[in-house]
PDB file of C-alpha atoms in Angstrom:
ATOM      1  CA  UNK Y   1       6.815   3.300 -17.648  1.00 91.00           C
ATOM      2  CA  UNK Y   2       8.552   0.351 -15.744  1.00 95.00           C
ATOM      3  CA  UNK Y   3       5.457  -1.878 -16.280  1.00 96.00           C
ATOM      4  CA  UNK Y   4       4.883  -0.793 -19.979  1.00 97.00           C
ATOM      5  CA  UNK Y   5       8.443  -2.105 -20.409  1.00 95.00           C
ATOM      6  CA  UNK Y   6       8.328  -5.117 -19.004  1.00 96.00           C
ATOM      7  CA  UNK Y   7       5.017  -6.308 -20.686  1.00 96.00           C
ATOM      8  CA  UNK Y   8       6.552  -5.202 -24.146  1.00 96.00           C
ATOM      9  CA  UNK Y   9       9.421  -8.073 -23.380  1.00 95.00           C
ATOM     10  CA  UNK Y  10       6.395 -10.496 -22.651  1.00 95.00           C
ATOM     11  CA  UNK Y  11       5.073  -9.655 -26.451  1.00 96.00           C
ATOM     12  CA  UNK Y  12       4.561 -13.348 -27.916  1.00 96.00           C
ATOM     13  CA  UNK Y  13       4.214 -15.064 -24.730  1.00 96.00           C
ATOM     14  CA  UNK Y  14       0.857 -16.824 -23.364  1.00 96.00           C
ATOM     15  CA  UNK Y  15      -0.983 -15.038 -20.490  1.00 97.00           C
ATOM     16  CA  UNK Y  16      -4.246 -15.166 -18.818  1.00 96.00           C
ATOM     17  CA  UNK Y  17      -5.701 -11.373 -17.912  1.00 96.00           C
ATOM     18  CA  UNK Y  18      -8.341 -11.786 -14.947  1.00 95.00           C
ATOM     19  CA  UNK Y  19     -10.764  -8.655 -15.260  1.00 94.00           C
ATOM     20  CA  UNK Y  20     -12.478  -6.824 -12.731  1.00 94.00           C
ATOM     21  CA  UNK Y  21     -15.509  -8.418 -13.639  1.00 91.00           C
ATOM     22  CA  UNK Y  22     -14.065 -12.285 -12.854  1.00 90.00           C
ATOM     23  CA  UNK Y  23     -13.646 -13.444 -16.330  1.00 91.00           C
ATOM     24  CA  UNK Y  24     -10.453 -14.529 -16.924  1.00 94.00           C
ATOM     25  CA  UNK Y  25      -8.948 -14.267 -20.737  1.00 94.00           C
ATOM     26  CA  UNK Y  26      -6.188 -16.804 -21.220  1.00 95.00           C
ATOM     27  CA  UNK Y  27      -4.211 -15.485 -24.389  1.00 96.00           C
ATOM     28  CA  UNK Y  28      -1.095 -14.688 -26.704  1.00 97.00           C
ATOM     29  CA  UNK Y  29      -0.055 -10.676 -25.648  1.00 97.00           C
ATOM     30  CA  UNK Y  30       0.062  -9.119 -29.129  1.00 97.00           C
ATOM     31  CA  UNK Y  31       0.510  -5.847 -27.775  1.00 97.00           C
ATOM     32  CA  UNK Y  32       0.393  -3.469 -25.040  1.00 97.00           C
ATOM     33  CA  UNK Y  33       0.843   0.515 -24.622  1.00 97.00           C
ATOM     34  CA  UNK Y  34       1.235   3.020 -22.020  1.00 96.00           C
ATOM     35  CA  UNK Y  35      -2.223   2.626 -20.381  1.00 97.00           C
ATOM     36  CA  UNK Y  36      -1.182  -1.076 -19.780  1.00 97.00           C
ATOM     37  CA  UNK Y  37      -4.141  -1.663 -22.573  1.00 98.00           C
ATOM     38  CA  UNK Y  38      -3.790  -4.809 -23.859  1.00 97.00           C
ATOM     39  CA  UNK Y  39      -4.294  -6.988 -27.207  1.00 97.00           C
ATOM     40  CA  UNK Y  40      -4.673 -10.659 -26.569  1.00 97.00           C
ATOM     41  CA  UNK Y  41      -4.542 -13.244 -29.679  1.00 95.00           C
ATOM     42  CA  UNK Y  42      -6.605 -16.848 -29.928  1.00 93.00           C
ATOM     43  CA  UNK Y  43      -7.786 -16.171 -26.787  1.00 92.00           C
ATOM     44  CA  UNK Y  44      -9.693 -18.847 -25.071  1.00 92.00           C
ATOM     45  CA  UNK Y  45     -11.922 -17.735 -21.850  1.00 91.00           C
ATOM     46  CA  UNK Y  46     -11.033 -19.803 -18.934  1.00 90.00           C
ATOM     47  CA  UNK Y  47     -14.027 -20.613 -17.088  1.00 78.00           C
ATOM     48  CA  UNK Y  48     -16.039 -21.019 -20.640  1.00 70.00           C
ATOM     49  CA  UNK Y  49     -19.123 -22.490 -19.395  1.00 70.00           C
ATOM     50  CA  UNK Y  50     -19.895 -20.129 -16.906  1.00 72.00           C
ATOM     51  CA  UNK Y  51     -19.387 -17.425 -19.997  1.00 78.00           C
ATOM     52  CA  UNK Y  52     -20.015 -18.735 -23.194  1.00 71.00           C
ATOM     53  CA  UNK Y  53     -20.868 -15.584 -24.748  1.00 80.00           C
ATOM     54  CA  UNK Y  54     -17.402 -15.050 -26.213  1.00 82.00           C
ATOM     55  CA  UNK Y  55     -17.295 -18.272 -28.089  1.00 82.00           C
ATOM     56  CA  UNK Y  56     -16.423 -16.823 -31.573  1.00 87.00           C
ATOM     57  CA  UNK Y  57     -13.880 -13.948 -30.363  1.00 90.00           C
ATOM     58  CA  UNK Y  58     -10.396 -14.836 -31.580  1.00 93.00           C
ATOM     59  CA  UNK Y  59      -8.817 -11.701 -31.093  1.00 95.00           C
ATOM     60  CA  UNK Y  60      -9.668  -9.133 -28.219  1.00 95.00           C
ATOM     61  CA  UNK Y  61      -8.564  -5.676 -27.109  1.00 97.00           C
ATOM     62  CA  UNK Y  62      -9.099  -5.025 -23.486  1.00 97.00           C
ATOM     63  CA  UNK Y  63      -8.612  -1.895 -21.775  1.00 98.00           C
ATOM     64  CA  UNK Y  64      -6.163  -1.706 -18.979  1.00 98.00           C
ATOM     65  CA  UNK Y  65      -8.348  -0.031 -16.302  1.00 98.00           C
ATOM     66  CA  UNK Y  66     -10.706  -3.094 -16.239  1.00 97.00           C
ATOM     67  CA  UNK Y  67      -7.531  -5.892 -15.526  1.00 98.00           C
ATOM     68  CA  UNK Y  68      -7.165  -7.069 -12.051  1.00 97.00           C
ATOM     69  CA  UNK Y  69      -4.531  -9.315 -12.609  1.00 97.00           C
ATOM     70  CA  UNK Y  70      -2.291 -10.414 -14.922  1.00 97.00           C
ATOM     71  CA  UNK Y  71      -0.430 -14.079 -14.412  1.00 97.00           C
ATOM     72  CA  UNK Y  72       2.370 -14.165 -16.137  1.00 96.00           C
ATOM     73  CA  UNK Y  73       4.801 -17.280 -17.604  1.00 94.00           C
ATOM     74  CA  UNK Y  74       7.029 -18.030 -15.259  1.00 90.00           C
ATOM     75  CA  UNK Y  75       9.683 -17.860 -17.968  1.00 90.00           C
ATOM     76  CA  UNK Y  76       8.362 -14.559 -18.694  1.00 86.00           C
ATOM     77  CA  UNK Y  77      10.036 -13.418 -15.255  1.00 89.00           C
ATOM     78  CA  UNK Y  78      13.536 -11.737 -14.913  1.00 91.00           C
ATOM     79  CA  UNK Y  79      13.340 -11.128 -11.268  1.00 92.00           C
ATOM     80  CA  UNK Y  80      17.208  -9.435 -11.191  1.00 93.00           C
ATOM     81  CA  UNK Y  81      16.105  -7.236 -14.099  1.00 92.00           C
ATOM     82  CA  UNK Y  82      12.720  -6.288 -12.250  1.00 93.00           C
ATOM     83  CA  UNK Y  83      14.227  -5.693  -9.344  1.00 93.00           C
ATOM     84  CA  UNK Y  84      16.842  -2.950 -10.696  1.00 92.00           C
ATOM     85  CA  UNK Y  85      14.124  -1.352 -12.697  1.00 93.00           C
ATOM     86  CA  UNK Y  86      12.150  -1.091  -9.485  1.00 93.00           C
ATOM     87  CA  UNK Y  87      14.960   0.890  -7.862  1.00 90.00           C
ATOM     88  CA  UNK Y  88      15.946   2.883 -10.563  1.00 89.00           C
ATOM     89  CA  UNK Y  89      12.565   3.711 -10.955  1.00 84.00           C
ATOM     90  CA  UNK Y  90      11.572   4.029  -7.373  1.00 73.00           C
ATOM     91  CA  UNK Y  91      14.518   6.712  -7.098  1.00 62.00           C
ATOM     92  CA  UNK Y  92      13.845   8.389  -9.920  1.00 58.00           C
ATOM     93  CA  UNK Y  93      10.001   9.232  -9.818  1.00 52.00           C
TER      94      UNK Y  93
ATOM     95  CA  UNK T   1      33.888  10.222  -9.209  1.00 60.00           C
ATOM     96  CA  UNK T   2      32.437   7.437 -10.083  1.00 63.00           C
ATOM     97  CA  UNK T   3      32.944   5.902  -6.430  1.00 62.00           C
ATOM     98  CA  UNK T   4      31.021   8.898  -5.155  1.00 61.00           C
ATOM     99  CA  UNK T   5      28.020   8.598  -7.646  1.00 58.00           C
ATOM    100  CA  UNK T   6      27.954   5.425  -6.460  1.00 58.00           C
ATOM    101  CA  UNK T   7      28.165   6.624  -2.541  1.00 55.00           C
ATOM    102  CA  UNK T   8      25.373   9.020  -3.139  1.00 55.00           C
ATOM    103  CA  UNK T   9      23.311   6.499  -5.082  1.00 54.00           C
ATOM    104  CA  UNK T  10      23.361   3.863  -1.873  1.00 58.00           C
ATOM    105  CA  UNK T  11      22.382   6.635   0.034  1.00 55.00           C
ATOM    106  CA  UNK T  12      19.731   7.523  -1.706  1.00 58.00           C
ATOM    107  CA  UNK T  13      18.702   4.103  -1.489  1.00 63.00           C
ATOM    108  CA  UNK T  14      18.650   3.701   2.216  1.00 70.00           C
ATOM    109  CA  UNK T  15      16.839   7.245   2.687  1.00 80.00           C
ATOM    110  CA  UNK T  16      12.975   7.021   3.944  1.00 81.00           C
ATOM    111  CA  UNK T  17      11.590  10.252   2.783  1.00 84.00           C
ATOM    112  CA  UNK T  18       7.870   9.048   1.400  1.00 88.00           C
ATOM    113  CA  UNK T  19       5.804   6.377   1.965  1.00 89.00           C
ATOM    114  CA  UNK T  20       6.455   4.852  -1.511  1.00 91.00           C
ATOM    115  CA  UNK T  21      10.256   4.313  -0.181  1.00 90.00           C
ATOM    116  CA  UNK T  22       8.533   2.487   2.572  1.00 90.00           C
ATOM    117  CA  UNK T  23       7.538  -0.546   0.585  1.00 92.00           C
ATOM    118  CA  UNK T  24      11.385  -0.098  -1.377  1.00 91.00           C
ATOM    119  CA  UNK T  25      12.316  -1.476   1.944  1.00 91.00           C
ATOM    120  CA  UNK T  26      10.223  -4.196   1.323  1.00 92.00           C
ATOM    121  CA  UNK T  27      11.152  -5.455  -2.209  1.00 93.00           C
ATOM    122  CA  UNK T  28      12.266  -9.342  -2.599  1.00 93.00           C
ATOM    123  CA  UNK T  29      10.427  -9.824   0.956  1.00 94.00           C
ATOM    124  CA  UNK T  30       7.369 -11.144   1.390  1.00 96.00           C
ATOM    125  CA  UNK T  31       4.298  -8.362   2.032  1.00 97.00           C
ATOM    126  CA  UNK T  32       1.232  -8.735   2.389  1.00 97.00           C
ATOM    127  CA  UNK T  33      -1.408  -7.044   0.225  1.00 97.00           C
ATOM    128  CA  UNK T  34      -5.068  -6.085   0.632  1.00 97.00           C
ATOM    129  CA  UNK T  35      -7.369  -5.252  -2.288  1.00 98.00           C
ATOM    130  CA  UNK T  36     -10.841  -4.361  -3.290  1.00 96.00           C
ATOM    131  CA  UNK T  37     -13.513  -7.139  -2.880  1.00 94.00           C
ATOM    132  CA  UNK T  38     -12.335  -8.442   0.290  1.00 95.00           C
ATOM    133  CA  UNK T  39      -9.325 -10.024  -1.362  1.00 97.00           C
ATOM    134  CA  UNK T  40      -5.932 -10.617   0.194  1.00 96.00           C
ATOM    135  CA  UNK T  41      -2.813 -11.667  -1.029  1.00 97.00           C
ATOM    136  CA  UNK T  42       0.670 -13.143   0.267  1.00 97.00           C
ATOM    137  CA  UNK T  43       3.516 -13.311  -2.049  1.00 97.00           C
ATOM    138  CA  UNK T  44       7.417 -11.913  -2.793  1.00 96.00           C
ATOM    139  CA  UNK T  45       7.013  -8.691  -4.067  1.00 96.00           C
ATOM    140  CA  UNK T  46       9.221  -8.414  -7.016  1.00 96.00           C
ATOM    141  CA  UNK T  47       8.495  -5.155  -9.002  1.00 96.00           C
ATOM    142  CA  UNK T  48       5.814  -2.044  -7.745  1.00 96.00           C
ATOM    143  CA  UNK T  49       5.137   1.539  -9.628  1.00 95.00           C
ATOM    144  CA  UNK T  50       4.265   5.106  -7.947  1.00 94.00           C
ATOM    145  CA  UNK T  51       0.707   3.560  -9.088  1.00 95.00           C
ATOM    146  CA  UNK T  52       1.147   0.730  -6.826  1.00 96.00           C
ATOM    147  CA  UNK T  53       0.860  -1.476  -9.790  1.00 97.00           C
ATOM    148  CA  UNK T  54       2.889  -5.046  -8.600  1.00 97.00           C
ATOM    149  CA  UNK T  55       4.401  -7.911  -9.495  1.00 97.00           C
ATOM    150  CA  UNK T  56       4.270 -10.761  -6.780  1.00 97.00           C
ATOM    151  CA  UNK T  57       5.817 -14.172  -6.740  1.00 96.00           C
ATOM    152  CA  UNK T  58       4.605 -17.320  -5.522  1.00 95.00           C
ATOM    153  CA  UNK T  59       1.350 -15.529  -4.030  1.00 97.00           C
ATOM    154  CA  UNK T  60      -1.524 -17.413  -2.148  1.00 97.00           C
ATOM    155  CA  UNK T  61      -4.795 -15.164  -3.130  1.00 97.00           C
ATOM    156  CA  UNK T  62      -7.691 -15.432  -0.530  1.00 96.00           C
ATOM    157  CA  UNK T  63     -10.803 -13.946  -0.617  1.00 96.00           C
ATOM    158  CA  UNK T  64     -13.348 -13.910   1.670  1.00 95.00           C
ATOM    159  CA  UNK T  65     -17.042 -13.813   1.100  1.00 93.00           C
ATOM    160  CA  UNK T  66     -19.835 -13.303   3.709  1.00 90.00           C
ATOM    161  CA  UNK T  67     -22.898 -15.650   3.089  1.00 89.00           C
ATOM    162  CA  UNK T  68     -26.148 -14.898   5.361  1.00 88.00           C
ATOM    163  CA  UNK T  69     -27.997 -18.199   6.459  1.00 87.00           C
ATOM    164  CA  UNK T  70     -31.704 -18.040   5.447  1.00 86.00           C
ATOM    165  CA  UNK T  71     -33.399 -19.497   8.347  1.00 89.00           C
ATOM    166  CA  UNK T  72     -31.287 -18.827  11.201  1.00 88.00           C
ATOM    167  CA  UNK T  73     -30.019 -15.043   9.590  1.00 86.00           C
ATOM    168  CA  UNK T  74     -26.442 -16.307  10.902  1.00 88.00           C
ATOM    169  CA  UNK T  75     -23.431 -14.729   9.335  1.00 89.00           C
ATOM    170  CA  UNK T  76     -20.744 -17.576   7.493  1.00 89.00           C
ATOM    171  CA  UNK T  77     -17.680 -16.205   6.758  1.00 90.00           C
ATOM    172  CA  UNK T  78     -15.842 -18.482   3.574  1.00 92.00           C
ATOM    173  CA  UNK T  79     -12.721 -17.724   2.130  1.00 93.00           C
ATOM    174  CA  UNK T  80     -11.041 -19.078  -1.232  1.00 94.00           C
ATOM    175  CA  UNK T  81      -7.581 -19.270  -1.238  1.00 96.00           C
ATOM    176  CA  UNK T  82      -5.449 -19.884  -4.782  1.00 95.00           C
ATOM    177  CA  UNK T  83      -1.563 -19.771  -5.617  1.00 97.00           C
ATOM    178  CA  UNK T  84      -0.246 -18.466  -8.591  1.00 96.00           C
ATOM    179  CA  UNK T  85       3.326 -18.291  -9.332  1.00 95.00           C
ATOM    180  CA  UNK T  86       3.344 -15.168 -10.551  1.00 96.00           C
ATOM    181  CA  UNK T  87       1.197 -12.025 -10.970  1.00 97.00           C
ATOM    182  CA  UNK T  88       0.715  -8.972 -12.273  1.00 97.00           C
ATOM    183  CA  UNK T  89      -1.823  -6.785 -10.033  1.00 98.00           C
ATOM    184  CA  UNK T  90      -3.046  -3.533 -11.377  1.00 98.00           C
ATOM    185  CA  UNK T  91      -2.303  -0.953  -8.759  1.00 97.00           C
ATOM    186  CA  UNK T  92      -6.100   0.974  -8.584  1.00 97.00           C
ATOM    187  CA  UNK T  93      -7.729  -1.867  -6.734  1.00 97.00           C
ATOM    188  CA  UNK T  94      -4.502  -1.931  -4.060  1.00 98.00           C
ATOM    189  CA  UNK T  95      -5.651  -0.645  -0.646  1.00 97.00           C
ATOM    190  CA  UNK T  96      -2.322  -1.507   1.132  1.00 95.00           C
ATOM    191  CA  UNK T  97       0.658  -3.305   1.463  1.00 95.00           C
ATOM    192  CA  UNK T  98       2.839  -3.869   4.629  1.00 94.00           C
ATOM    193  CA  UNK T  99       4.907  -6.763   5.945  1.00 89.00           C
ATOM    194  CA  UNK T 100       3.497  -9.916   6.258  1.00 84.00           C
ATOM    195  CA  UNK T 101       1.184  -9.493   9.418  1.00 75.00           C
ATOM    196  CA  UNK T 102       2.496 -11.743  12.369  1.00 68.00           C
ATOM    197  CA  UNK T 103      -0.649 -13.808  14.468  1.00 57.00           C
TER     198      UNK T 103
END
């Protein structure tokens, strides 16, 4: 659950999910859940003449098991508080 | 008792027993990472799961694409490299991870 906690604290904050398919989704995170499925607000697609097919989307839902990557904020990034999570978590599971 | 929670705990820490403690020993280092679709990446590694899902800082992304030459049927070998300051990378397209590899 380490990851589902940390993207919860991003909630609000401006990220760009690349997909598995190359198109990267730059976007507000309005939510995420356990799958690490994610809800992106006034999205904008990065590369948007190579795919201008989701011109009129404002709002998308996209499913975690399709994301490659996410790049996050820098200011999004508590690397103390990751790294204790990480061995709390490592130790526990 | 607190003193030895916190004994045990250290131990615990230092303790190799799967392969998932193996890359413990490598958080706040830099690793190196190989994924699906001939992609590589460099960076710190910062945060990882028991699904090998990551968080990397300041990583250089390269990925390398073979292109066949029509005439002379020669093999080119291009890569693409990026940095991104920081990334998320889902764990099911991670092949492996291990210290930076040494040329």
């Amino acid at each position: 659950m380490l990851f589902y906690s940390y993207f919860k604290t991003l909630v609000g904050k401006e990220v760009t999910v690349e997909l598995k398919n190359d198109l990267s989704i730059a976007g507000k995170l309005q939510s995420v859940d356990q799958f690490l499925n994610i809800k992106l607000n006034a999205i904008r697609i990065v590369n948007e003449t190579r795919y201008p097919h989701m011109k009129s989307v404002q709002n998308c839902f996209i499913r975690g098991s399709v994301i490659r990557y996410v790049h996050l904020p820098p200011e999004g990034v508590d690397l103390d508080l990751l790294h204790d999570a990480t061995r709390r978590e490592a130790r526990g599971a | 008792m607190d003193a030895h929670t916190d004994k045990m705990a250290s131990e615990e820490d230092a303790t190799v027993v799967e392969p998932l403690d193996l890359i413990r020993l490598s958080l706040e280092e830099r690793v190196y990472v190989k994924l699906k679709g001939e992609r590589e990446l460099r960076g710190k590694l910062h945060a990882y799961d028991q699904h090998l899902n990551i968080i990397l800082g300041e990583v250089e992304e390269t990925i390398t694409t073979l292109e066949i030459d029509d005439e002379t049927y020669e093999e080119i070998v291009k890569t693409q490299k990026r940095v991104i300051p920081y990334l998320f990378v889902r764990g099911d397209a991670v092949i492996l991870i291990s210290p930076p590899l040494r040329k």
